[in-house]
Amino acid sequence: QVQLVESGGGLVEAGGSLRLSCAASGGTFSNYAMGWFRQAPGKEREFVAAMARRSSIRLYEDSVKGRFTISRDDAKNTVDLQMNSPKSEDTAVYYCAADAAYSIYSVSRRDWEYDYWGQGTQVTVSS
């Protein structure tokens, strides 16, 4: 059983930067592909970014490409989301998730493929 705890959310000005972090415990972190998702008020949860396990393969939602960067540190059991130049439309609750992917090259944007989820952290971008 993997526990995920997000941190780093808060209020940020549009064009600024914010770094989210997700700490994992209770499992072998390097066995999981990791993803970030978000849910804005009144909207469905959507994919933001994902990173494969034991490889550098990353996947991004089109609207965040070039602005957000996902990274992981398997020694520290953490996955981060660096948010640069955030926009008001990035305002949402951000969740990290772990996928017990078989392949080291696997990354998924499908939330149903993820096995464990954190509680979420609120990000509010002021314009």
XYZ file of C-alpha atoms in Angstrom:
127
model
C 0.000 0.000 0.000
C 1.461 3.314 -1.090
C 0.672 6.556 0.673
C 1.100 9.824 -1.202
C 1.184 13.261 0.362
C 1.282 16.418 -1.719
C 2.681 19.742 -0.573
C 3.667 23.112 -1.957
C 0.308 24.409 -3.093
C -0.878 27.918 -2.412
C -1.530 31.248 -4.028
C 0.728 32.323 -6.886
C 0.592 35.236 -9.265
C 0.165 34.586 -12.939
C 3.588 34.442 -14.546
C 5.268 33.454 -11.316
C 6.372 29.978 -10.288
C 5.397 27.285 -7.845
C 6.791 23.868 -7.072
C 4.596 21.031 -5.929
C 6.038 17.990 -4.249
C 4.622 14.545 -3.549
C 6.182 12.270 -0.957
C 5.563 8.540 -1.183
C 5.785 5.903 1.511
C 4.799 2.293 2.027
C 6.069 0.857 -1.211
C 9.039 0.619 -3.556
C 8.806 4.020 -5.189
C 10.964 3.112 -8.166
C 8.412 0.464 -9.166
C 5.791 3.098 -9.939
C 5.216 5.464 -12.782
C 4.083 8.753 -11.277
C 1.557 11.263 -12.493
C 0.045 14.612 -11.643
C -3.608 15.358 -12.238
C -5.780 18.320 -11.383
C -9.421 19.143 -10.836
C -10.876 22.616 -11.112
C -14.234 23.529 -9.554
C -17.102 22.160 -11.610
C -14.788 20.241 -13.921
C -13.639 16.683 -14.239
C -10.215 15.593 -13.140
C -7.660 15.975 -15.911
C -4.171 14.757 -16.648
C -1.262 17.160 -16.218
C 2.004 15.238 -16.433
C 3.486 11.797 -15.877
C 6.904 10.215 -15.649
C 7.830 6.592 -16.217
C 9.618 4.508 -13.653
C 13.343 3.965 -14.058
C 13.507 5.959 -17.257
C 13.347 9.597 -18.221
C 10.182 9.296 -20.303
C 7.750 12.104 -19.584
C 4.310 12.968 -20.853
C 2.554 16.337 -20.611
C -0.889 17.688 -21.272
C -0.675 20.099 -24.183
C -1.642 23.218 -22.247
C 1.243 22.835 -19.779
C 4.011 21.832 -22.193
C 6.922 24.196 -21.943
C 5.670 25.611 -18.628
C 5.489 22.658 -16.251
C 8.180 20.079 -15.563
C 7.757 16.773 -13.782
C 10.730 15.214 -12.052
C 11.326 12.409 -9.596
C 13.955 11.490 -7.061
C 13.848 7.763 -6.377
C 16.357 8.113 -3.538
C 14.002 10.491 -1.727
C 10.754 8.874 -2.890
C 9.444 12.132 -4.243
C 7.940 13.452 -7.441
C 7.770 17.169 -8.107
C 5.882 19.403 -10.477
C 7.609 22.672 -11.279
C 5.017 25.166 -12.463
C 6.445 28.129 -14.345
C 4.390 30.935 -15.828
C 1.137 29.642 -14.366
C -2.108 30.986 -15.742
C -5.449 31.535 -14.069
C -6.767 28.441 -15.833
C -4.209 26.350 -13.943
C -6.143 26.983 -10.733
C -7.201 23.602 -9.373
C -6.600 20.978 -6.760
C -3.517 19.034 -7.834
C -3.168 15.328 -7.114
C -0.234 13.017 -7.483
C -0.818 9.399 -8.337
C 1.178 6.185 -8.593
C 0.810 3.585 -11.326
C 2.235 0.092 -10.784
C 3.223 -0.029 -14.430
C 4.812 -3.189 -15.726
C 7.055 -1.484 -18.234
C 9.791 0.966 -17.325
C 8.735 2.930 -20.394
C 5.055 3.178 -19.526
C 3.439 6.531 -18.886
C -0.289 7.068 -18.906
C -2.671 10.017 -19.011
C -5.602 7.781 -18.032
C -6.508 8.257 -14.391
C -8.082 4.791 -14.104
C -4.690 3.213 -14.645
C -3.320 4.744 -11.460
C -3.480 2.683 -8.323
C -2.818 5.167 -5.531
C -3.725 8.796 -5.039
C -2.825 11.601 -2.703
C -5.281 13.929 -0.979
C -4.492 16.859 -3.208
C -3.105 20.359 -2.757
C -4.845 23.559 -3.813
C -3.167 25.840 -6.332
C -4.713 29.232 -6.949
C -3.310 31.474 -9.652
C -4.202 35.130 -9.369
C -4.285 37.256 -12.490
